[in-house]
């Protein structure tokens, strides 16, 4: 039997469950929240099933909890065949080193979900095909206020950082062009523009809380702009749609997971670079906004 355990019962856990309930990747899905377990089989919830009857049948675990709990969860749930954890993976390098020792020889993923997009191969081909002078990574979500000043940056930075490292293999020196923090009733949201300057082109990372929801990768050339929409799984050349995928990131993610195939973002050197770069940016943002 192939059982799948999801730790956490928040927004991302529910998105995964919604997707998986319509698929046949696993014989049974178990959701664990703080107080109890929920069991799902054949798209239906099963009641009154004891944990000790299924624990040895679990093949994979997906940790979908806040980053503050990741270190303890990874130490506790380290005996399964496959382990997936949501980004941000960890915030401290000393914790990273301890987790790396535990999982280095195991099947371990950090879910940088956009690196599983069906558009990845299209982006790669386009980057290799023609010269470009600028890349824009645009991430905007519906306006939301967070408890802490830079919580929005912590939550979202790994998305563009994973793509910069995935396609361009390094992080050059950063220049924070803009960091605007809005405050409302002791809560905060943020607008950030970060520039990476390469020899022949610039990369701009744009993070924003606004009324417009966007998640895209743009390649700017002299005559046109090619936009890869991760939410829509589509490609536009200026305003003309040139491609529409029938698959989404979840399709790619779970297909690779079942086959135990990793993409090039799934190694500890990659994860370490993301943590270090994120921490560097957060420290600079704090200096800018003090």
Tab-separated table of C-alpha atoms in Angstrom:
chain	number	residue	atom	x	y	z
A	1	UNK	CA	0.000	0.000	0.000
A	2	UNK	CA	1.225	3.510	-0.881
A	3	UNK	CA	0.134	5.974	1.805
A	4	UNK	CA	0.931	9.691	1.756
A	5	UNK	CA	1.085	11.849	4.904
A	6	UNK	CA	0.564	15.635	4.826
A	7	UNK	CA	1.627	17.497	7.962
A	8	UNK	CA	-0.465	20.627	8.464
A	9	UNK	CA	-4.019	21.565	7.579
A	10	UNK	CA	-3.608	25.095	6.251
A	11	UNK	CA	-4.069	26.719	2.839
A	12	UNK	CA	-1.293	24.861	0.995
A	13	UNK	CA	-2.152	21.514	2.564
A	14	UNK	CA	-5.751	21.933	1.400
A	15	UNK	CA	-4.621	22.822	-2.135
A	16	UNK	CA	-2.587	19.616	-2.325
A	17	UNK	CA	-5.441	17.548	-0.887
A	18	UNK	CA	-7.909	19.048	-3.362
A	19	UNK	CA	-5.629	18.054	-6.220
A	20	UNK	CA	-4.807	14.582	-4.886
A	21	UNK	CA	-8.404	13.584	-4.130
A	22	UNK	CA	-9.063	13.553	-7.874
A	23	UNK	CA	-5.977	11.488	-8.649
A	24	UNK	CA	-4.834	7.929	-7.990
A	25	UNK	CA	-1.206	8.551	-6.998
A	26	UNK	CA	-1.764	7.214	-3.474
A	27	UNK	CA	-3.945	4.500	-1.950
A	28	UNK	CA	-4.661	6.658	1.059
A	29	UNK	CA	-3.935	10.256	2.085
A	30	UNK	CA	-3.515	11.199	5.733
A	31	UNK	CA	-3.733	14.785	6.962
A	32	UNK	CA	-2.246	15.557	10.355
A	33	UNK	CA	-3.062	18.814	12.105
A	34	UNK	CA	-2.097	19.821	15.635
A	35	UNK	CA	-4.712	17.681	17.371
A	36	UNK	CA	-5.725	14.754	15.143
A	37	UNK	CA	-5.439	12.808	11.901
A	38	UNK	CA	-7.831	12.798	8.931
A	39	UNK	CA	-7.880	9.867	6.512
A	40	UNK	CA	-8.955	9.949	2.868
A	41	UNK	CA	-9.484	7.029	0.516
A	42	UNK	CA	-11.280	6.926	-2.857
A	43	UNK	CA	-11.967	10.674	-2.595
A	44	UNK	CA	-13.837	10.266	0.713
A	45	UNK	CA	-12.907	10.922	4.318
A	46	UNK	CA	-12.668	7.842	6.519
A	47	UNK	CA	-13.639	8.094	10.169
A	48	UNK	CA	-12.386	6.299	13.256
A	49	UNK	CA	-9.180	4.903	11.816
A	50	UNK	CA	-6.327	4.506	14.294
A	51	UNK	CA	-2.907	5.971	13.502
A	52	UNK	CA	-0.924	2.899	14.575
A	53	UNK	CA	-2.627	0.785	11.898
A	54	UNK	CA	-1.309	2.865	9.016
A	55	UNK	CA	1.995	4.412	10.112
A	56	UNK	CA	4.172	1.629	8.679
A	57	UNK	CA	2.411	1.906	5.300
A	58	UNK	CA	3.305	5.564	4.788
A	59	UNK	CA	5.821	5.954	1.958
A	60	UNK	CA	5.983	9.733	1.679
A	61	UNK	CA	5.486	12.796	3.865
A	62	UNK	CA	4.797	16.382	2.792
A	63	UNK	CA	5.394	19.021	5.481
A	64	UNK	CA	3.075	21.998	4.902
A	65	UNK	CA	3.518	23.963	8.124
A	66	UNK	CA	5.031	27.385	8.973
A	67	UNK	CA	8.804	27.660	8.560
A	68	UNK	CA	9.259	28.049	12.328
A	69	UNK	CA	8.195	24.394	12.758
A	70	UNK	CA	10.224	22.914	9.884
A	71	UNK	CA	13.365	22.025	11.794
A	72	UNK	CA	11.507	20.045	14.489
A	73	UNK	CA	9.211	18.333	11.979
A	74	UNK	CA	12.149	17.264	9.822
A	75	UNK	CA	13.899	15.742	12.809
A	76	UNK	CA	10.724	13.937	13.882
A	77	UNK	CA	9.476	12.619	10.514
A	78	UNK	CA	12.714	11.345	8.999
A	79	UNK	CA	11.954	7.645	8.608
A	80	UNK	CA	9.864	7.698	5.425
A	81	UNK	CA	10.969	6.814	1.906
A	82	UNK	CA	10.316	10.316	0.503
A	83	UNK	CA	10.209	13.687	2.249
A	84	UNK	CA	8.910	16.968	0.828
A	85	UNK	CA	8.915	20.275	2.649
A	86	UNK	CA	7.402	23.554	1.585
A	87	UNK	CA	9.495	26.623	1.073
A	88	UNK	CA	10.890	28.535	2.856
A	89	UNK	CA	12.857	25.442	3.863
A	90	UNK	CA	14.809	26.776	6.881
A	91	UNK	CA	16.053	30.169	8.036
A	92	UNK	CA	19.237	29.230	9.937
A	93	UNK	CA	22.372	27.714	8.406
A	94	UNK	CA	23.224	25.778	11.579
A	95	UNK	CA	19.815	24.047	11.356
A	96	UNK	CA	20.388	23.433	7.658
A	97	UNK	CA	23.666	21.617	8.371
A	98	UNK	CA	21.959	19.297	10.867
A	99	UNK	CA	19.113	18.485	8.477
A	100	UNK	CA	21.539	17.931	5.596
A	101	UNK	CA	23.312	15.228	7.631
A	102	UNK	CA	20.010	13.443	8.272
A	103	UNK	CA	18.637	13.614	4.718
A	104	UNK	CA	21.685	13.745	2.426
A	105	UNK	CA	21.282	10.122	1.330
A	106	UNK	CA	17.481	10.154	1.390
A	107	UNK	CA	14.927	11.264	-1.193
A	108	UNK	CA	14.352	14.861	-0.089
A	109	UNK	CA	12.630	17.775	-1.833
A	110	UNK	CA	12.055	21.423	-1.097
A	111	UNK	CA	8.955	22.437	-3.026
A	112	UNK	CA	9.969	25.411	-5.139
A	113	UNK	CA	6.728	24.920	-7.021
A	114	UNK	CA	7.524	27.129	-10.046
A	115	UNK	CA	10.547	24.983	-10.914
A	116	UNK	CA	7.978	22.227	-11.599
A	117	UNK	CA	5.981	24.384	-13.991
A	118	UNK	CA	5.199	22.885	-17.418
A	119	UNK	CA	6.640	26.138	-18.818
A	120	UNK	CA	10.176	25.491	-17.549
A	121	UNK	CA	11.410	23.836	-20.741
A	122	UNK	CA	9.839	26.643	-22.810
A	123	UNK	CA	11.654	29.278	-20.745
A	124	UNK	CA	14.921	27.418	-21.037
A	125	UNK	CA	14.668	27.167	-24.814
A	126	UNK	CA	13.756	30.828	-25.128
A	127	UNK	CA	16.705	31.924	-22.980
A	128	UNK	CA	19.068	29.895	-25.148
A	129	UNK	CA	17.544	30.929	-28.462
A	130	UNK	CA	17.785	34.720	-28.701
A	131	UNK	CA	19.570	37.579	-26.981
A	132	UNK	CA	17.689	39.489	-24.318
A	133	UNK	CA	18.509	42.534	-22.228
A	134	UNK	CA	16.206	42.119	-19.246
A	135	UNK	CA	14.345	39.509	-17.203
A	136	UNK	CA	11.411	40.413	-14.966
A	137	UNK	CA	10.118	38.084	-12.272
A	138	UNK	CA	6.751	39.443	-11.152
A	139	UNK	CA	4.999	38.117	-8.056
A	140	UNK	CA	1.925	39.952	-6.857
A	141	UNK	CA	-0.825	38.643	-4.599
A	142	UNK	CA	-4.112	40.052	-3.373
A	143	UNK	CA	-3.440	42.723	-0.785
A	144	UNK	CA	-2.788	41.083	2.552
A	145	UNK	CA	-1.339	42.395	5.762
A	146	UNK	CA	1.114	40.382	7.855
A	147	UNK	CA	1.958	40.463	11.567
A	148	UNK	CA	5.633	41.262	10.966
A	149	UNK	CA	7.299	43.829	8.680
A	150	UNK	CA	9.172	41.424	6.393
A	151	UNK	CA	6.925	38.362	6.658
A	152	UNK	CA	5.701	38.881	3.092
A	153	UNK	CA	9.304	38.874	1.826
A	154	UNK	CA	10.125	35.728	3.808
A	155	UNK	CA	7.064	33.951	2.411
A	156	UNK	CA	7.576	34.893	-1.242
A	157	UNK	CA	11.288	35.417	-1.933
A	158	UNK	CA	12.061	31.739	-2.540
A	159	UNK	CA	9.846	31.697	-5.638
A	160	UNK	CA	11.908	34.130	-7.738
A	161	UNK	CA	15.206	33.168	-6.088
A	162	UNK	CA	14.737	29.521	-7.034
A	163	UNK	CA	14.161	30.522	-10.669
A	164	UNK	CA	17.162	32.866	-10.787
A	165	UNK	CA	19.410	30.107	-9.456
A	166	UNK	CA	17.725	27.422	-11.598
A	167	UNK	CA	18.258	29.261	-14.904
A	168	UNK	CA	21.282	31.492	-14.251
A	169	UNK	CA	23.226	29.324	-11.764
A	170	UNK	CA	24.339	32.104	-9.433
A	171	UNK	CA	23.359	35.241	-7.552
A	172	UNK	CA	25.435	38.292	-8.504
A	173	UNK	CA	25.518	41.342	-6.276
A	174	UNK	CA	22.055	42.637	-5.434
A	175	UNK	CA	20.738	46.168	-5.531
A	176	UNK	CA	17.490	46.862	-3.701
A	177	UNK	CA	15.745	49.427	-5.880
A	178	UNK	CA	12.643	49.769	-3.754
A	179	UNK	CA	11.277	48.572	-0.435
A	180	UNK	CA	7.997	50.181	0.541
A	181	UNK	CA	6.226	49.000	3.683
A	182	UNK	CA	2.589	49.850	4.309
A	183	UNK	CA	1.200	49.688	7.840
A	184	UNK	CA	-2.400	49.122	8.896
A	185	UNK	CA	-3.479	48.449	12.495
A	186	UNK	CA	-0.043	47.069	13.504
A	187	UNK	CA	0.060	44.839	10.404
A	188	UNK	CA	2.232	45.235	7.313
A	189	UNK	CA	2.509	44.552	3.619
A	190	UNK	CA	5.345	45.305	1.277
A	191	UNK	CA	6.466	46.226	-2.228
A	192	UNK	CA	10.001	45.198	-3.198
A	193	UNK	CA	12.098	45.618	-6.339
A	194	UNK	CA	15.477	43.867	-6.460
A	195	UNK	CA	18.010	44.101	-9.275
A	196	UNK	CA	20.601	41.468	-10.221
A	197	UNK	CA	23.107	42.790	-12.739
A	198	UNK	CA	24.713	40.234	-15.071
A	199	UNK	CA	27.218	41.071	-17.806
A	200	UNK	CA	24.758	41.408	-20.701
A	201	UNK	CA	21.396	41.710	-18.984
A	202	UNK	CA	19.586	42.681	-15.807
A	203	UNK	CA	17.146	40.678	-13.717
A	204	UNK	CA	14.443	42.483	-11.774
A	205	UNK	CA	12.541	40.724	-9.002
A	206	UNK	CA	9.246	42.487	-8.299
A	207	UNK	CA	7.250	41.472	-5.218
A	208	UNK	CA	4.042	43.277	-4.394
A	209	UNK	CA	0.837	43.038	-2.371
A	210	UNK	CA	-1.852	44.675	-4.521
A	211	UNK	CA	-5.297	44.148	-5.979
A	212	UNK	CA	-3.767	42.396	-9.013
A	213	UNK	CA	-2.661	38.768	-8.772
A	214	UNK	CA	0.342	37.952	-10.950
A	215	UNK	CA	3.030	35.316	-11.147
A	216	UNK	CA	5.153	35.428	-14.264
A	217	UNK	CA	8.588	35.296	-15.861
A	218	UNK	CA	9.229	37.883	-18.594
A	219	UNK	CA	11.996	37.926	-21.187
A	220	UNK	CA	12.480	41.382	-22.695
A	221	UNK	CA	14.052	41.777	-26.113
A	222	UNK	CA	14.375	44.817	-28.374
A	223	UNK	CA	11.300	43.994	-30.463
A	224	UNK	CA	9.060	42.079	-28.072
A	225	UNK	CA	8.374	40.733	-24.611
A	226	UNK	CA	7.733	37.072	-23.943
A	227	UNK	CA	5.699	36.382	-20.800
A	228	UNK	CA	5.386	32.994	-19.121
A	229	UNK	CA	2.340	32.949	-16.836
A	230	UNK	CA	2.695	30.359	-14.066
A	231	UNK	CA	-0.897	30.700	-12.840
A	232	UNK	CA	-2.320	30.377	-16.352
A	233	UNK	CA	0.279	27.833	-17.628
A	234	UNK	CA	0.465	29.871	-20.795
A	235	UNK	CA	2.968	31.861	-22.879
A	236	UNK	CA	2.361	35.235	-24.516
A	237	UNK	CA	4.432	37.088	-27.101
A	238	UNK	CA	3.450	40.666	-26.310
A	239	UNK	CA	-0.364	40.292	-26.150
A	240	UNK	CA	-0.665	37.188	-28.319
A	241	UNK	CA	-0.968	33.776	-26.701
A	242	UNK	CA	1.518	31.350	-28.262
A	243	UNK	CA	1.189	28.333	-25.963
A	244	UNK	CA	-1.212	26.815	-23.482
A	245	UNK	CA	-0.214	23.786	-21.398
A	246	UNK	CA	-2.744	21.107	-20.535
A	247	UNK	CA	-0.703	20.328	-17.432
A	248	UNK	CA	0.036	22.361	-14.327
A	249	UNK	CA	2.817	22.387	-11.717
A	250	UNK	CA	1.012	19.856	-9.531
A	251	UNK	CA	0.907	17.386	-12.443
A	252	UNK	CA	4.657	17.661	-12.963
A	253	UNK	CA	5.444	17.671	-9.244
A	254	UNK	CA	3.534	14.504	-8.376
A	255	UNK	CA	4.519	12.659	-11.527
A	256	UNK	CA	8.204	13.166	-10.665
A	257	UNK	CA	7.578	12.332	-7.017
A	258	UNK	CA	5.982	8.984	-7.831
A	259	UNK	CA	8.847	8.133	-10.194
A	260	UNK	CA	11.436	9.363	-7.655
A	261	UNK	CA	12.943	11.695	-10.239
A	262	UNK	CA	14.455	15.008	-9.164
A	263	UNK	CA	14.938	18.206	-11.120
A	264	UNK	CA	18.165	20.194	-10.853
A	265	UNK	CA	16.826	22.349	-8.011
A	266	UNK	CA	16.736	19.333	-5.698
A	267	UNK	CA	20.131	19.195	-4.037
A	268	UNK	CA	21.429	20.567	-0.764
A	269	UNK	CA	23.883	22.954	-2.386
A	270	UNK	CA	20.942	24.601	-4.173
A	271	UNK	CA	18.928	24.803	-0.928
A	272	UNK	CA	21.864	26.311	0.952
A	273	UNK	CA	22.360	29.037	-1.653
A	274	UNK	CA	18.668	29.943	-1.467
A	275	UNK	CA	18.769	30.242	2.328
A	276	UNK	CA	21.917	32.389	2.267
A	277	UNK	CA	20.605	34.689	-0.466
A	278	UNK	CA	17.206	35.071	1.195
A	279	UNK	CA	18.842	35.934	4.517
A	280	UNK	CA	21.135	38.455	2.816
A	281	UNK	CA	18.156	40.173	1.173
A	282	UNK	CA	16.108	40.192	4.381
A	283	UNK	CA	19.011	41.778	6.270
A	284	UNK	CA	19.362	44.482	3.615
A	285	UNK	CA	15.603	45.112	3.622
A	286	UNK	CA	15.694	45.581	7.393
A	287	UNK	CA	18.496	48.121	7.015
A	288	UNK	CA	16.596	49.990	4.298
A	289	UNK	CA	13.390	50.127	6.337
A	290	UNK	CA	14.834	50.993	9.747
